[in-house]
Amino acid sequence: MSNPPILIVEDEVTIAQTVRAYLEQAGFAVHVVGDGIGALDAARSLHPGLIILDIMLPGMDGLDVLRRLRQESQVYVLMLTAKTEETDKLLGLGLGADDYLTKPFSPRELVARVKAILRRERDPHASDTLLRLRRLRIDASAHRCWLDNVEVELTAVEFNLLLTLARHCGRVLSREQLIEHVWGNNFYGDDRVVDVHLGRLRKKIEDDPTNPTLIVTVRGVGYRLADAPL
Ligand code: CA
């Protein structure tokens, strides 16, 4: 029983206790905390092997907890989301979650996902945070991007814009949607900031930035990534 414990971060007691019971039955040691600050403390003191992290928490939300965690550790994180918007936001931000489940979920499914993650090698090329498109390759957890196998240096904003477009490949995203994914809900600036950063991103990845073929402008609607998935 020397395996590191699993940390559950969830303020809804019923869900936390159900998940705990199923994981303990599967042979895991489990620790439960109900808020984000407690989660960061427990992650530092317990050195868990995996963290199950709910997004909707009192005080600091799960996305902020994940952001802070990733500054100090590469511990496996399985996120719990309650709404499609939460899931979109999680994926769009590319904060480095290893997997996620949307509520309501089956506790058996959760145990299966936990086991699958723990079996995974810590190799970014084996993880599902790697997106492969025809010309672009994006490693969401390492914040790296390659065009035609040549690495492209991007700022954090440029990277998150590209990642968001890639995760919605082929779909048009409005400026407002891009702002929500990249800057979050607390953005009060001018939405032309999107055009500015996209202009810089295009200079780095388009063969001819004045006639873009990868990030296409859809007039009156927004932007679409035209590179196809492999
Ligand atoms: Ca919750």
mmCIF file of C-alpha atoms and ligand atoms in Angstrom:
data_model
loop_
_atom_site.group_PDB
_atom_site.id
_atom_site.type_symbol
_atom_site.label_atom_id
_atom_site.label_comp_id
_atom_site.label_asym_id
_atom_site.label_seq_id
_atom_site.Cartn_x
_atom_site.Cartn_y
_atom_site.Cartn_z
ATOM 1 C CA MET A 1 0.000 0.000 0.000
ATOM 2 C CA SER A 2 2.843 2.399 -0.775
ATOM 3 C CA ASN A 3 1.107 3.940 -3.759
ATOM 4 C CA PRO A 4 0.584 7.684 -3.447
ATOM 5 C CA PRO A 5 -2.966 8.679 -2.478
ATOM 6 C CA ILE A 6 -5.610 10.132 -4.747
ATOM 7 C CA LEU A 7 -6.763 13.613 -3.806
ATOM 8 C CA ILE A 8 -10.424 14.453 -4.412
ATOM 9 C CA VAL A 9 -11.239 18.178 -4.551
ATOM 10 C CA GLU A 10 -15.014 18.551 -4.435
ATOM 11 C CA ASP A 11 -17.317 20.558 -2.184
ATOM 12 C CA GLU A 12 -20.413 18.484 -2.952
ATOM 13 C CA VAL A 13 -20.210 15.955 -0.117
ATOM 14 C CA THR A 14 -22.376 13.282 -1.758
ATOM 15 C CA ILE A 15 -20.256 13.206 -4.904
ATOM 16 C CA ALA A 16 -16.990 13.293 -2.931
ATOM 17 C CA GLN A 17 -18.072 10.424 -0.679
ATOM 18 C CA THR A 18 -19.347 8.289 -3.573
ATOM 19 C CA VAL A 19 -16.128 8.736 -5.522
ATOM 20 C CA ARG A 20 -14.095 8.031 -2.384
ATOM 21 C CA ALA A 21 -15.994 4.788 -1.746
ATOM 22 C CA TYR A 22 -15.490 3.521 -5.294
ATOM 23 C CA LEU A 23 -11.797 4.408 -5.345
ATOM 24 C CA GLU A 24 -11.177 2.818 -1.937
ATOM 25 C CA GLN A 25 -12.940 -0.308 -3.118
ATOM 26 C CA ALA A 26 -10.556 -0.344 -6.090
ATOM 27 C CA GLY A 27 -7.632 -0.314 -3.614
ATOM 28 C CA PHE A 28 -6.639 3.367 -3.642
ATOM 29 C CA ALA A 29 -5.842 5.504 -0.612
ATOM 30 C CA VAL A 30 -8.033 8.605 -0.846
ATOM 31 C CA HIS A 31 -7.976 12.087 0.672
ATOM 32 C CA VAL A 32 -10.853 14.576 0.256
ATOM 33 C CA VAL A 33 -10.779 18.375 0.460
ATOM 34 C CA GLY A 34 -13.627 20.779 -0.297
ATOM 35 C CA ASP A 35 -11.969 23.947 -1.598
ATOM 36 C CA GLY A 36 -9.156 25.218 -3.809
ATOM 37 C CA ILE A 37 -6.774 26.535 -1.145
ATOM 38 C CA GLY A 38 -7.092 23.216 0.719
ATOM 39 C CA ALA A 39 -6.368 21.439 -2.567
ATOM 40 C CA LEU A 40 -3.089 23.326 -3.105
ATOM 41 C CA ASP A 41 -2.029 22.675 0.507
ATOM 42 C CA ALA A 42 -2.878 18.964 0.228
ATOM 43 C CA ALA A 43 -1.129 18.662 -3.143
ATOM 44 C CA ARG A 44 2.060 20.028 -1.534
ATOM 45 C CA SER A 45 1.921 17.974 1.658
ATOM 46 C CA LEU A 46 0.481 14.648 0.453
ATOM 47 C CA HIS A 47 2.187 14.352 -2.946
ATOM 48 C CA PRO A 48 -0.866 12.623 -4.439
ATOM 49 C CA GLY A 49 -0.463 10.364 -7.465
ATOM 50 C CA LEU A 50 -3.525 11.898 -9.075
ATOM 51 C CA ILE A 51 -5.936 14.725 -8.312
ATOM 52 C CA ILE A 52 -9.648 14.643 -9.134
ATOM 53 C CA LEU A 53 -10.504 18.318 -9.368
ATOM 54 C CA ASP A 54 -13.985 19.795 -9.652
ATOM 55 C CA ILE A 55 -14.235 23.127 -11.498
ATOM 56 C CA MET A 56 -17.054 24.596 -9.418
ATOM 57 C CA LEU A 57 -15.551 25.194 -5.971
ATOM 58 C CA PRO A 58 -16.106 27.855 -3.312
ATOM 59 C CA GLY A 59 -13.483 30.605 -3.443
ATOM 60 C CA MET A 60 -10.786 29.695 -5.948
ATOM 61 C CA ASP A 61 -12.304 27.646 -8.794
ATOM 62 C CA GLY A 62 -10.837 24.447 -10.208
ATOM 63 C CA LEU A 63 -9.357 26.186 -13.260
ATOM 64 C CA ASP A 64 -7.355 28.528 -11.034
ATOM 65 C CA VAL A 65 -6.286 25.599 -8.857
ATOM 66 C CA LEU A 66 -5.079 23.767 -11.970
ATOM 67 C CA ARG A 67 -3.255 26.864 -13.232
ATOM 68 C CA ARG A 68 -1.437 27.215 -9.871
ATOM 69 C CA LEU A 69 -0.724 23.481 -9.661
ATOM 70 C CA ARG A 70 0.883 23.474 -13.102
ATOM 71 C CA GLN A 71 3.338 26.149 -11.996
ATOM 72 C CA GLU A 72 4.796 23.708 -9.516
ATOM 73 C CA SER A 73 3.912 20.149 -10.494
ATOM 74 C CA GLN A 74 3.081 17.755 -13.305
ATOM 75 C CA VAL A 75 0.792 15.623 -11.106
ATOM 76 C CA TYR A 76 -1.979 13.867 -13.032
ATOM 77 C CA VAL A 77 -5.230 15.827 -12.922
ATOM 78 C CA LEU A 78 -8.689 14.599 -13.891
ATOM 79 C CA MET A 79 -11.161 17.476 -14.024
ATOM 80 C CA LEU A 80 -14.870 17.290 -13.220
ATOM 81 C CA THR A 81 -17.049 19.675 -15.214
ATOM 82 C CA ALA A 82 -20.747 20.381 -14.801
ATOM 83 C CA LYS A 83 -21.583 22.301 -17.985
ATOM 84 C CA THR A 84 -20.567 22.337 -21.644
ATOM 85 C CA GLU A 85 -19.287 25.900 -21.230
ATOM 86 C CA GLU A 86 -17.007 24.739 -18.426
ATOM 87 C CA THR A 87 -15.683 21.921 -20.596
ATOM 88 C CA ASP A 88 -15.073 24.287 -23.537
ATOM 89 C CA LYS A 89 -13.273 26.685 -21.269
ATOM 90 C CA LEU A 90 -11.122 23.947 -19.762
ATOM 91 C CA LEU A 91 -10.127 22.641 -23.197
ATOM 92 C CA GLY A 92 -9.676 26.105 -24.674
ATOM 93 C CA LEU A 93 -7.332 27.256 -21.942
ATOM 94 C CA GLY A 94 -4.988 24.311 -22.403
ATOM 95 C CA LEU A 95 -4.011 24.295 -18.744
ATOM 96 C CA GLY A 96 -2.733 20.738 -18.880
ATOM 97 C CA ALA A 97 -5.516 18.580 -17.487
ATOM 98 C CA ASP A 98 -4.900 14.909 -18.227
ATOM 99 C CA ASP A 99 -8.552 14.027 -18.646
ATOM 100 C CA TYR A 100 -12.015 15.240 -17.705
ATOM 101 C CA LEU A 101 -15.468 13.856 -16.939
ATOM 102 C CA THR A 102 -18.737 15.728 -17.258
ATOM 103 C CA LYS A 103 -21.326 15.427 -14.491
ATOM 104 C CA PRO A 104 -23.347 13.360 -14.032
ATOM 105 C CA PHE A 105 -20.814 10.559 -14.496
ATOM 106 C CA SER A 106 -20.727 6.913 -13.484
ATOM 107 C CA PRO A 107 -18.332 6.259 -10.567
ATOM 108 C CA ARG A 108 -17.216 3.085 -12.370
ATOM 109 C CA GLU A 109 -16.273 5.156 -15.414
ATOM 110 C CA LEU A 110 -14.314 7.478 -13.147
ATOM 111 C CA VAL A 111 -12.369 4.591 -11.604
ATOM 112 C CA ALA A 112 -11.620 3.269 -15.106
ATOM 113 C CA ARG A 113 -10.335 6.701 -16.202
ATOM 114 C CA VAL A 114 -8.173 7.018 -13.072
ATOM 115 C CA LYS A 115 -6.581 3.632 -13.760
ATOM 116 C CA ALA A 116 -6.026 4.547 -17.426
ATOM 117 C CA ILE A 117 -4.308 7.824 -16.517
ATOM 118 C CA LEU A 118 -2.075 6.136 -13.931
ATOM 119 C CA ARG A 119 -1.005 3.597 -16.560
ATOM 120 C CA ARG A 120 -0.074 6.373 -18.962
ATOM 121 C CA GLU A 121 3.565 7.210 -19.543
ATOM 122 C CA ARG A 122 4.573 10.785 -18.778
ATOM 123 C CA ASP A 123 5.379 11.209 -22.467
ATOM 124 C CA PRO A 124 3.693 14.218 -24.076
ATOM 125 C CA HIS A 125 3.530 12.382 -27.377
ATOM 126 C CA ALA A 126 1.410 9.657 -25.784
ATOM 127 C CA SER A 127 -0.965 12.054 -24.095
ATOM 128 C CA ASP A 128 -4.237 13.329 -25.468
ATOM 129 C CA THR A 129 -3.070 16.890 -24.981
ATOM 130 C CA LEU A 130 -1.259 16.588 -28.310
ATOM 131 C CA LEU A 131 -3.186 17.795 -31.354
ATOM 132 C CA ARG A 132 -2.049 16.695 -34.770
ATOM 133 C CA LEU A 133 -3.382 18.539 -37.775
ATOM 134 C CA ARG A 134 -2.232 18.445 -41.368
ATOM 135 C CA ARG A 135 0.444 21.124 -41.020
ATOM 136 C CA LEU A 136 0.268 22.011 -37.335
ATOM 137 C CA ARG A 137 1.162 20.003 -34.265
ATOM 138 C CA ILE A 138 0.277 21.442 -30.880
ATOM 139 C CA ASP A 139 1.302 20.173 -27.458
ATOM 140 C CA ALA A 140 -1.204 21.751 -25.092
ATOM 141 C CA SER A 141 0.524 20.807 -21.855
ATOM 142 C CA ALA A 142 4.011 21.877 -22.941
ATOM 143 C CA HIS A 143 2.729 25.021 -24.720
ATOM 144 C CA ARG A 144 4.681 24.175 -27.870
ATOM 145 C CA CYS A 145 3.680 24.313 -31.502
ATOM 146 C CA TRP A 146 5.188 23.085 -34.769
ATOM 147 C CA LEU A 147 4.370 24.062 -38.328
ATOM 148 C CA ASP A 148 5.527 21.560 -40.953
ATOM 149 C CA ASN A 149 7.690 20.010 -38.185
ATOM 150 C CA VAL A 150 9.475 23.290 -37.441
ATOM 151 C CA GLU A 151 8.854 24.690 -33.973
ATOM 152 C CA VAL A 152 7.163 28.106 -33.892
ATOM 153 C CA GLU A 153 7.808 30.448 -30.961
ATOM 154 C CA LEU A 154 4.486 31.876 -29.793
ATOM 155 C CA THR A 155 3.507 34.152 -26.927
ATOM 156 C CA ALA A 156 1.068 32.718 -24.375
ATOM 157 C CA VAL A 157 -1.840 34.611 -25.932
ATOM 158 C CA GLU A 158 -0.925 33.582 -29.486
ATOM 159 C CA PHE A 159 -0.569 29.984 -28.340
ATOM 160 C CA ASN A 160 -3.937 29.953 -26.585
ATOM 161 C CA LEU A 161 -5.646 31.534 -29.597
ATOM 162 C CA LEU A 162 -4.198 28.882 -31.880
ATOM 163 C CA LEU A 163 -5.035 26.082 -29.454
ATOM 164 C CA THR A 164 -8.626 27.299 -29.123
ATOM 165 C CA LEU A 165 -9.061 27.462 -32.897
ATOM 166 C CA ALA A 166 -7.443 24.018 -33.256
ATOM 167 C CA ARG A 167 -9.748 22.475 -30.683
ATOM 168 C CA HIS A 168 -12.687 23.799 -32.680
ATOM 169 C CA CYS A 169 -11.043 22.980 -35.998
ATOM 170 C CA GLY A 170 -13.251 23.776 -38.984
ATOM 171 C CA ARG A 171 -15.752 25.734 -36.876
ATOM 172 C CA VAL A 172 -16.025 29.496 -36.925
ATOM 173 C CA LEU A 173 -15.366 31.205 -33.594
ATOM 174 C CA SER A 174 -16.465 34.781 -32.973
ATOM 175 C CA ARG A 175 -14.207 37.344 -31.329
ATOM 176 C CA GLU A 176 -16.345 37.059 -28.194
ATOM 177 C CA GLN A 177 -15.859 33.276 -28.076
ATOM 178 C CA LEU A 178 -12.122 33.615 -28.553
ATOM 179 C CA ILE A 179 -11.958 36.227 -25.793
ATOM 180 C CA GLU A 180 -13.866 33.991 -23.419
ATOM 181 C CA HIS A 181 -11.556 31.044 -24.126
ATOM 182 C CA VAL A 182 -8.277 32.945 -24.060
ATOM 183 C CA TRP A 183 -8.823 35.812 -21.645
ATOM 184 C CA GLY A 184 -11.732 34.452 -19.578
ATOM 185 C CA ASN A 185 -14.987 36.008 -18.430
ATOM 186 C CA ASN A 186 -13.364 38.948 -16.685
ATOM 187 C CA PHE A 187 -12.208 40.640 -19.882
ATOM 188 C CA TYR A 188 -13.361 44.241 -20.194
ATOM 189 C CA GLY A 189 -11.184 45.471 -23.074
ATOM 190 C CA ASP A 190 -11.798 46.123 -26.746
ATOM 191 C CA ASP A 191 -12.498 42.998 -28.783
ATOM 192 C CA ARG A 192 -10.144 44.244 -31.499
ATOM 193 C CA VAL A 193 -7.395 42.895 -29.227
ATOM 194 C CA VAL A 194 -8.205 39.555 -30.887
ATOM 195 C CA ASP A 195 -7.386 40.947 -34.340
ATOM 196 C CA VAL A 196 -4.094 42.356 -33.084
ATOM 197 C CA HIS A 197 -2.894 39.061 -31.610
ATOM 198 C CA LEU A 198 -4.215 37.047 -34.542
ATOM 199 C CA GLY A 199 -2.313 39.353 -36.879
ATOM 200 C CA ARG A 200 0.908 38.567 -35.021
ATOM 201 C CA LEU A 201 0.090 34.852 -34.963
ATOM 202 C CA ARG A 202 -0.518 34.907 -38.729
ATOM 203 C CA LYS A 203 2.873 36.510 -39.339
ATOM 204 C CA LYS A 204 4.422 33.520 -37.596
ATOM 205 C CA ILE A 205 2.477 30.695 -39.222
ATOM 206 C CA GLU A 206 1.090 31.880 -42.561
ATOM 207 C CA ASP A 207 3.144 31.620 -45.768
ATOM 208 C CA ASP A 208 1.574 34.937 -46.836
ATOM 209 C CA PRO A 209 0.018 36.751 -43.842
ATOM 210 C CA THR A 210 -1.878 39.113 -46.161
ATOM 211 C CA ASN A 211 -3.574 36.146 -47.786
ATOM 212 C CA PRO A 212 -4.009 33.661 -44.906
ATOM 213 C CA THR A 213 -4.849 30.040 -45.630
ATOM 214 C CA LEU A 214 -4.555 28.541 -42.115
ATOM 215 C CA ILE A 215 -6.486 31.019 -39.967
ATOM 216 C CA VAL A 216 -9.253 32.183 -42.247
ATOM 217 C CA THR A 217 -11.402 35.264 -41.614
ATOM 218 C CA VAL A 218 -15.115 34.617 -42.032
ATOM 219 C CA ARG A 219 -16.491 38.107 -42.670
ATOM 220 C CA GLY A 220 -18.957 39.341 -40.095
ATOM 221 C CA VAL A 221 -18.646 36.135 -38.033
ATOM 222 C CA GLY A 222 -15.101 35.481 -36.843
ATOM 223 C CA TYR A 223 -12.219 33.135 -37.501
ATOM 224 C CA ARG A 224 -11.795 29.518 -38.473
ATOM 225 C CA LEU A 225 -8.742 27.234 -38.529
ATOM 226 C CA ALA A 226 -8.620 25.615 -41.960
ATOM 227 C CA ASP A 227 -5.880 23.065 -41.237
ATOM 228 C CA ALA A 228 -7.529 19.633 -41.222
ATOM 229 C CA PRO A 229 -7.094 16.933 -38.554
ATOM 230 C CA LEU A 230 -4.949 14.012 -39.676
HETATM 231 CA CA CA B 1 -18.446 21.472 -6.827
#
